[in-house]
XYZ file of C-alpha atoms in Angstrom:
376
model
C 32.124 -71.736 -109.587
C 29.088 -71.686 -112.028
C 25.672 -72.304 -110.372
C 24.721 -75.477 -111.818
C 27.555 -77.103 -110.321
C 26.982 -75.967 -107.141
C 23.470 -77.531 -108.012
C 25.531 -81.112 -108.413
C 26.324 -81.139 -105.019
C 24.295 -79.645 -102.815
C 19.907 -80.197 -102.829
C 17.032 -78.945 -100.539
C 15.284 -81.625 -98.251
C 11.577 -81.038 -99.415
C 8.176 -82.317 -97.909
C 8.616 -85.140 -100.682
C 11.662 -86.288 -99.501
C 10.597 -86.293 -96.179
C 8.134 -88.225 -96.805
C 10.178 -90.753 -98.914
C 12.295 -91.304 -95.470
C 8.960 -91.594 -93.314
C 8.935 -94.858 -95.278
C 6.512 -94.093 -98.750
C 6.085 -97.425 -100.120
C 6.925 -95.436 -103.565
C 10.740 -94.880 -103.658
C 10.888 -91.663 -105.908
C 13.066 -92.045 -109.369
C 15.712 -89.686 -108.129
C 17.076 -92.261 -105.331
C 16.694 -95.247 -107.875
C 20.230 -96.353 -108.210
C 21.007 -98.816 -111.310
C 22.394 -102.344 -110.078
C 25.643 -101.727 -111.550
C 26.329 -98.714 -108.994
C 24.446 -99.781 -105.762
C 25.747 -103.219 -105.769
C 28.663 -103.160 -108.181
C 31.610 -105.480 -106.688
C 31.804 -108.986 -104.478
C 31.019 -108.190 -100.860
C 33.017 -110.141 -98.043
C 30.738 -112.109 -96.163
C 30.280 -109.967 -92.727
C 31.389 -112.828 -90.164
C 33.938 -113.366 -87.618
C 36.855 -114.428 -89.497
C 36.258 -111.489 -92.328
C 36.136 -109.136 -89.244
C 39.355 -109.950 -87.383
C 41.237 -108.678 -90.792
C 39.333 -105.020 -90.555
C 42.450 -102.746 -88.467
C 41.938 -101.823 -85.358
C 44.715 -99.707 -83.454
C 44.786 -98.505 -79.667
C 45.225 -94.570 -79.556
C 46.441 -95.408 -75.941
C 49.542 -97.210 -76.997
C 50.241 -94.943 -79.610
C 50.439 -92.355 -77.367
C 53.184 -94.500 -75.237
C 54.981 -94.602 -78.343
C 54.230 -98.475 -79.017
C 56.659 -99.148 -81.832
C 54.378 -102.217 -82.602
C 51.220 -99.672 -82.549
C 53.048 -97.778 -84.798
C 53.728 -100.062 -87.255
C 50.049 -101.559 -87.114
C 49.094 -98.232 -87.780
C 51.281 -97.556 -90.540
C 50.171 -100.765 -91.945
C 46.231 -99.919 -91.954
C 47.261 -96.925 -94.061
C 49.259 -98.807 -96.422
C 47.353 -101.977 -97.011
C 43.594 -100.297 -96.106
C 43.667 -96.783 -96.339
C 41.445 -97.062 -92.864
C 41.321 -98.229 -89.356
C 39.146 -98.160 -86.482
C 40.567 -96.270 -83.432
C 39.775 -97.377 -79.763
C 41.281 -96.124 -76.520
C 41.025 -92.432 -77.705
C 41.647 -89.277 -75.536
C 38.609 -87.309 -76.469
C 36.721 -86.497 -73.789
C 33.558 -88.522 -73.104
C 31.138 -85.811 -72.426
C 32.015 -83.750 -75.355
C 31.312 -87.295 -76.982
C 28.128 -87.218 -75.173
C 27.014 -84.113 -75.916
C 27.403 -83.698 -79.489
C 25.665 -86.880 -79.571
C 22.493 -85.409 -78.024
C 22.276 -82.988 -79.798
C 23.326 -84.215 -83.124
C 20.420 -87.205 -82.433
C 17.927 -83.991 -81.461
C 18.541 -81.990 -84.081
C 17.608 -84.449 -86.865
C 14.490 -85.237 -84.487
C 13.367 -82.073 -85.637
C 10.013 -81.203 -87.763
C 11.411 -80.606 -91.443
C 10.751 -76.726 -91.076
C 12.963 -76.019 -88.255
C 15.305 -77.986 -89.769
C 14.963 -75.954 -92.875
C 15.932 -72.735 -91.065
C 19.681 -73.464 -90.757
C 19.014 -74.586 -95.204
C 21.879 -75.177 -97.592
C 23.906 -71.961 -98.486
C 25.474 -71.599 -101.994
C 28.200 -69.453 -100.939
C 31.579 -68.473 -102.685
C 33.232 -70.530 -100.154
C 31.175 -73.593 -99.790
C 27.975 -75.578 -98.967
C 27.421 -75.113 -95.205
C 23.799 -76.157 -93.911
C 21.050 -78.892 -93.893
C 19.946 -80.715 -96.999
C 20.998 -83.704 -99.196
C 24.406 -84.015 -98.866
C 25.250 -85.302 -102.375
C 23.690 -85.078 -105.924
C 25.961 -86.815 -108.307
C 26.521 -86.367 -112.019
C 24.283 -89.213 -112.443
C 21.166 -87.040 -111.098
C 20.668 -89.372 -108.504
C 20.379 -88.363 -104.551
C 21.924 -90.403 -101.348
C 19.101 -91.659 -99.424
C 20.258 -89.431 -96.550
C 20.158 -86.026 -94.709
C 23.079 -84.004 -93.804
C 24.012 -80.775 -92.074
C 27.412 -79.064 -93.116
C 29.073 -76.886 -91.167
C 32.820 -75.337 -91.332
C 34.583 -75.613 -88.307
C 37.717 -73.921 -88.733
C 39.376 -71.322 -88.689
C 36.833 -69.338 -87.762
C 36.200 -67.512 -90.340
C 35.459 -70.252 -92.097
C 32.050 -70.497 -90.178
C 28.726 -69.388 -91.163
C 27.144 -68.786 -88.087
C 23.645 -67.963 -90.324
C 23.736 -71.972 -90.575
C 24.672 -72.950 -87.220
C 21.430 -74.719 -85.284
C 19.811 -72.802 -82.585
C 17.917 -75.986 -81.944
C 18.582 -77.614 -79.528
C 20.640 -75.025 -77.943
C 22.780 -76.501 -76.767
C 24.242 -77.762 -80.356
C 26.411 -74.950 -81.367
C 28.534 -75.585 -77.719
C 28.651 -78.922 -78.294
C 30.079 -78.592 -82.078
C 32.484 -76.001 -80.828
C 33.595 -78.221 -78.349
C 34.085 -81.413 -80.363
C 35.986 -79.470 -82.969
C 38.932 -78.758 -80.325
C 38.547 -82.392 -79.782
C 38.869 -83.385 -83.367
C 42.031 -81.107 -83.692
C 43.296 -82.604 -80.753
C 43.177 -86.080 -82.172
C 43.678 -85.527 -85.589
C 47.487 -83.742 -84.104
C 48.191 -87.253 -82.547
C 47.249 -89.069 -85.162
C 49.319 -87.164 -87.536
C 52.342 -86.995 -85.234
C 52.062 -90.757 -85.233
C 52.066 -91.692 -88.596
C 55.142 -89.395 -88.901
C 56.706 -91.427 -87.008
C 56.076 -94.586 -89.100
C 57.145 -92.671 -91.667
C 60.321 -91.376 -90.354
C 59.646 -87.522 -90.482
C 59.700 -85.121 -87.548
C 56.304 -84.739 -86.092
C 56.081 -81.581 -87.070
C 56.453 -82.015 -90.501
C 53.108 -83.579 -91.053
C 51.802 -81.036 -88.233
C 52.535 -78.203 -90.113
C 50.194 -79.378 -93.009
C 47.614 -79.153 -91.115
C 47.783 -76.166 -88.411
C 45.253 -73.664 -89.896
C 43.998 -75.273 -92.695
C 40.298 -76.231 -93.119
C 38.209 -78.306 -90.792
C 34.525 -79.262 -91.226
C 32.040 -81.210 -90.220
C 29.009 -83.089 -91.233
C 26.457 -84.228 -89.128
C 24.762 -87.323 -91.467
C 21.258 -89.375 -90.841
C 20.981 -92.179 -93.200
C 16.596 -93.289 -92.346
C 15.903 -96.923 -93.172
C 14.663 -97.789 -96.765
C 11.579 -100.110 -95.632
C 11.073 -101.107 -99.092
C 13.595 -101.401 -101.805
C 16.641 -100.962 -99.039
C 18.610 -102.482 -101.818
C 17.729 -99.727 -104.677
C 19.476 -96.527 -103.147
C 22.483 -95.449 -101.392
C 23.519 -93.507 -98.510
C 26.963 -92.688 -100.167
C 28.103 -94.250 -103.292
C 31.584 -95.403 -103.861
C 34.242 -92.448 -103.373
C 37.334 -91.405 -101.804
C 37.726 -88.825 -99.343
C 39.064 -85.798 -100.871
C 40.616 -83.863 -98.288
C 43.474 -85.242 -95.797
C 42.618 -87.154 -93.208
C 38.423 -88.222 -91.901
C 37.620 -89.064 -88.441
C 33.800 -91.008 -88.221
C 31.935 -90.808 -84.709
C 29.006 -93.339 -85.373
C 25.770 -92.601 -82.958
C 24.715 -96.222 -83.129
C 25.369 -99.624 -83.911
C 24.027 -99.678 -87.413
C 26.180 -101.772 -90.327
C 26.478 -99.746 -93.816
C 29.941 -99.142 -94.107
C 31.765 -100.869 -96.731
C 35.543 -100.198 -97.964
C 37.013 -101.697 -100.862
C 40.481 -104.106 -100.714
C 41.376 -105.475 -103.954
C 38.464 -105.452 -105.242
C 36.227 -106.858 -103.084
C 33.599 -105.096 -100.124
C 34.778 -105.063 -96.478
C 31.400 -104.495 -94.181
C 33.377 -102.445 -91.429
C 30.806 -103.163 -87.706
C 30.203 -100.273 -85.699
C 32.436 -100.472 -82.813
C 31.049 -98.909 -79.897
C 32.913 -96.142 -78.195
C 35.858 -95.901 -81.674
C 35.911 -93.136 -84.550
C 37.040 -95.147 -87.784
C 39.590 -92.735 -89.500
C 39.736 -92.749 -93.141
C 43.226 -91.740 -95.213
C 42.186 -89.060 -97.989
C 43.721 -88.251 -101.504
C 45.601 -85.171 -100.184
C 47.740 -87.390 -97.427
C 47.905 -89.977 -99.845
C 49.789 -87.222 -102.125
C 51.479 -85.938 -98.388
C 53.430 -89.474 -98.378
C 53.894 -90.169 -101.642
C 51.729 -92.860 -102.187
C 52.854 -94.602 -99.021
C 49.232 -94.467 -97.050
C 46.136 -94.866 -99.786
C 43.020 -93.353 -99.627
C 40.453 -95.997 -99.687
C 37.037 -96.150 -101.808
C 34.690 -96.558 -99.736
C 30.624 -96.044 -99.353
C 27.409 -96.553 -97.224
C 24.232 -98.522 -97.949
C 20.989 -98.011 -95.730
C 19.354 -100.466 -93.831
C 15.880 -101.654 -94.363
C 14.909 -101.457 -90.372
C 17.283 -98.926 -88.554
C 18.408 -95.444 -88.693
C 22.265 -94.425 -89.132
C 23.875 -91.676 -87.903
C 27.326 -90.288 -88.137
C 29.549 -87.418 -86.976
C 32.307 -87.014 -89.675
C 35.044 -84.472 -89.492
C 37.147 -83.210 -92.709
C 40.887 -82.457 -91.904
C 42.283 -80.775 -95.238
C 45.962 -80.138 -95.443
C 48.694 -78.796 -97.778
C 52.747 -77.880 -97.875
C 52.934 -74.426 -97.877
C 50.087 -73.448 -100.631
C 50.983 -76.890 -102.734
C 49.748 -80.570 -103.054
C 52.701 -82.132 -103.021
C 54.238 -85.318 -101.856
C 56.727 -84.366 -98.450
C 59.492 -83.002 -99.587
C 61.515 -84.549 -96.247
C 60.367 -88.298 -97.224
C 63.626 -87.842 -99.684
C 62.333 -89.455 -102.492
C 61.432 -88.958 -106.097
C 57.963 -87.648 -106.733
C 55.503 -89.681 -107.824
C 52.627 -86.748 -108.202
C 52.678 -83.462 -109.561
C 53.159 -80.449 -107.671
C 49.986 -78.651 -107.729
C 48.303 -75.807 -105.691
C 45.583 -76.234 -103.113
C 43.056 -73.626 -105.379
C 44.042 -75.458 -108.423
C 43.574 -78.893 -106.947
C 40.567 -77.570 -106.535
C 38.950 -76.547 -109.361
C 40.467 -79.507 -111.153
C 38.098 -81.999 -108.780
C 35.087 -79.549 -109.439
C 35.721 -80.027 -113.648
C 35.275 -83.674 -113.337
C 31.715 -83.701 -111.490
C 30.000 -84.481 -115.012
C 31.864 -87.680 -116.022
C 34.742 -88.963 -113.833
C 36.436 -87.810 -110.521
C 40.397 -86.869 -110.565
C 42.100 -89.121 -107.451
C 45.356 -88.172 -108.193
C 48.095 -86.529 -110.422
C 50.877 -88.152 -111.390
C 54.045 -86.943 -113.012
C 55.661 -89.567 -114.632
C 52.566 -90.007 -116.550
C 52.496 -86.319 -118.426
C 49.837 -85.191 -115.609
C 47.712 -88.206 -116.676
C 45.102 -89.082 -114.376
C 44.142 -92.477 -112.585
C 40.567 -92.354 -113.066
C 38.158 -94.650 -110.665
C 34.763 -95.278 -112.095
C 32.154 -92.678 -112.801
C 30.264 -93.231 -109.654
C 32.802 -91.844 -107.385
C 33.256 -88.335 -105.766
C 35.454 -86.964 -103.405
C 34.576 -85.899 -100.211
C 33.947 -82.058 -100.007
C 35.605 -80.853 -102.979
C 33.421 -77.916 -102.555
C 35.999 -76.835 -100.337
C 38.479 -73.757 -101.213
C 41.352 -74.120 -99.149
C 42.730 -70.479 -98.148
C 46.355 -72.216 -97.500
C-alpha cells in the first residue's frame, strides 16, 4: 500500500485536537462536515412507536433453538442488516472489566495515550489516534485505539496499553468472549439459512479479529457540524458493539430514512457486514449506518471486527445451492479493490451478472477496516 493512503485512514491525536474535544469554542476546519454529509437523509423521529420496530433478539432462546428466535433473527438480517442482542452468554466480569479499563484508558493525559500511537505497518493500523480520515479530508470527531486480536500473530504487542494494567488481560479476555459469541451467532443464522453450522463456522475459525476501543467527546458547540462516523458499511463479516453508556448517536439507514438505535443497557448491537452479505448471497444485508456526537455527553464503544472467507475466496456459500449473484473474488484482492476506491467512492459489492459492475453508495461512505489483509 502507498503511504498516502495509509495517510487516508489513519491520523495522530495532537495537542490541537485535544483541545478541540476539551470543548474549544472554535471547531477546527478539518471536523467541519458540509450539511449534505452530516445530515444528509430524513431521520425517524426517536419515540416509542419508531423504537418498537428497531430488532431485538434473545441470545438465550437462540441458544434453546427457538425456531421463532430464529426466524426473528433471520429477519433482522434480511430486512435491517442489524439487531440488538440481549440475554447473551458473555461473562459479566469480563464485561466489567474491559469496561474499566477501556473508560481508564481514554481518561488518560494525551501523552500516555500517545505511547501505544498509530502504527503504519504492512499489515494494518493498530494503535491510538483518529480512527478515520476520509477522502473528503475531513476527521470523525472521535478517538480510537486499534488493536488486532487474532490470531495472534496478528497482534502488535508494541501497541497494546500498559495503562491501566490491567487492560491488556481484560482485552485478551473479551476476545475469547467475542469468539465465543460471534460462533453462536453464526451457527444460528445457519440455521435460518438451512446450512450445517459448520458451514458458516468454518468461515470464520482463524480468520481475523480486531478490535476498537472508540470515545466519541461531546461537541459543546456546533454538535451538529461534525461526525463521529459518517455513513458506511461494515466491511468485514460480522460487528459486535459493547456500548459503555447510555449515550444516543447511532443511526442505521432503512429505505432511506435514519433509525436512532437507544443504547440498551446490558446488549451488544451486532451489525451484518459486506463479506456475510456476499457469504449468503445477498440474503442478510449489510446496513449503512453512522454515529453523530452529542452536544452534552461522552460516547464510548467496544466494537469487535469478525472477518471471514471460503477457503481464500469472497464468495457467496457454495451449499446455499443457488446461482451466484457476486463474483468470486479473493480475500487479498477484495482487498486492495476497497483500498482503490478511498479517493472517490467505496466498492460494497461485486456482482456478476453485471460484468463485475459495482453498486456504488455515495461518496461519503467507507467500509469498516479495509485496512485489513486477511492471511486466509
Amino acid at each position: 500500500m502507498e503511504a498516502s493512503t495509509k495517510n487516508m485512514l489513519r491520523d495522530e491525536i495532537t495537542d490541537a485536537t485535544a483541545a478541540a474535544f476539551a470543548g474549544t469554542t472554535v471547531i477546527p476546519d478539518r471536523y467541519v462536515w458540509s450539511d449534505e454529509i452530516a445530515r444528509e437523509g430524513a431521520v425517524v423521529a426517536c419515540d416509542e412507536e419508531s423504537c418498537k420496530l428497531i430488532p431485538i433478539l434473545d441470545m438465550a432462546s437462540l441458544l434453546d433453538g427457538s425456531q421463532e428466535e430464529i426466524g426473528k433473527l433471520g429477519s433482522a438480517c434480511r430486512g435491517w442488516g442489524f439487531f440488538q442482542l440481549k440475554n447473551h452468554c458473555v461473562d459479566k466480569t469480563v464485561l466489567e472489566r474491559v469496561k474499566d479499563n477501556t473508560l481508564e484508558f481514554f481518561k488518560l493525559p494525551l501523552e500516555k495515550k500517545k505511547e501505544v500511537a498509530i502504527v503504519n505497518a504492512e499489515d494494518g493500523f493498530q494503535g491510538f489516534g483518529h480512527h478515520f480520515n476520509t477522502s473528503t479530508g475531513k476527521l470523525d470527531w472521535a478517538e480510537s485505539l486499534l488493536l488486532g486480536l487474532q490470531p495472534v500473530e496478528h497482534r502488535n504487542m508494541d501497541i497494546w496499553p500498559t495503562h491501566p494494567p490491567t487492560f491488556r488481560e481484560a482485552a485478551e479476555r473479551y476476545s475469547m468472549e467475542m469468539t465465543k459469541l460471534t460462533s453462536l451467532l453464526m451457527a444460528s443464522m445457519a440455521i435460518d439459512l438451512g446450512v450445517k453450522p459448520e458451514t458458516l463456522l468454518e468461515t470464520i475459525q482463524g480468520k481475523l479479529q480486531n478490535m476498537v476501543f472508540h470515545h466519541y467527546p461531546p461537541c459543546r458547540h456546533d454538535a451538529d457540524k461534525v461526525m463521529g462516523i459518517p455513513s458506511h458499511t461494515d466491511g468485514l463479516c460480522l460487528t459486535v458493539v459493547l456500548e459503555l453508556d447510555t449515550t444516543p448517536g447511532l443511526q442505521v439507514k432503512k429505505e432511506g430514512r435514519w433509525f436512532p438505535v437507544r443504547p440498551l443497557p446490558g446488549s451488544f448491537t451486532v451489525f451484518v457486514g459486506d463479506i456475510l452479505e456476499v457469504l449468503t448471497n445477498g440474503k442478510y444485508k449489510s446496513v449503512e449506518h453512522r454515529v453523530l456526537v452529542d452536544a452534552e455527553r461522552d460516547r464510548v464503544t467496544v466494537a469487535t471486527f469478525q472477518d471471514a472467507c471460503v477457503a481464500g475466496m469472497v464468495k457467496p456459500l457454495p451449499e446455499l445451492g443457488e446461482e451466484a449473484r457476486y463474483e468470486s473474488i479473493g480475500k487479498l484482492d477484495y482487498t486492495h479493490r476497497q483500498f482503490s476506491f478511498l479517493s472517490s467512492v467505496v466498492m460494497k459489492m461485486y456482482t456478476s451478472s453485471m460484468s463485475l459492475g459495482i453498486v456504488l453508495l455515495h461518496s461519503t461512505i467507507l467500509m469498516h477496516y479495509i485496512w485489513t489483509i486477511s492471511k486466509c
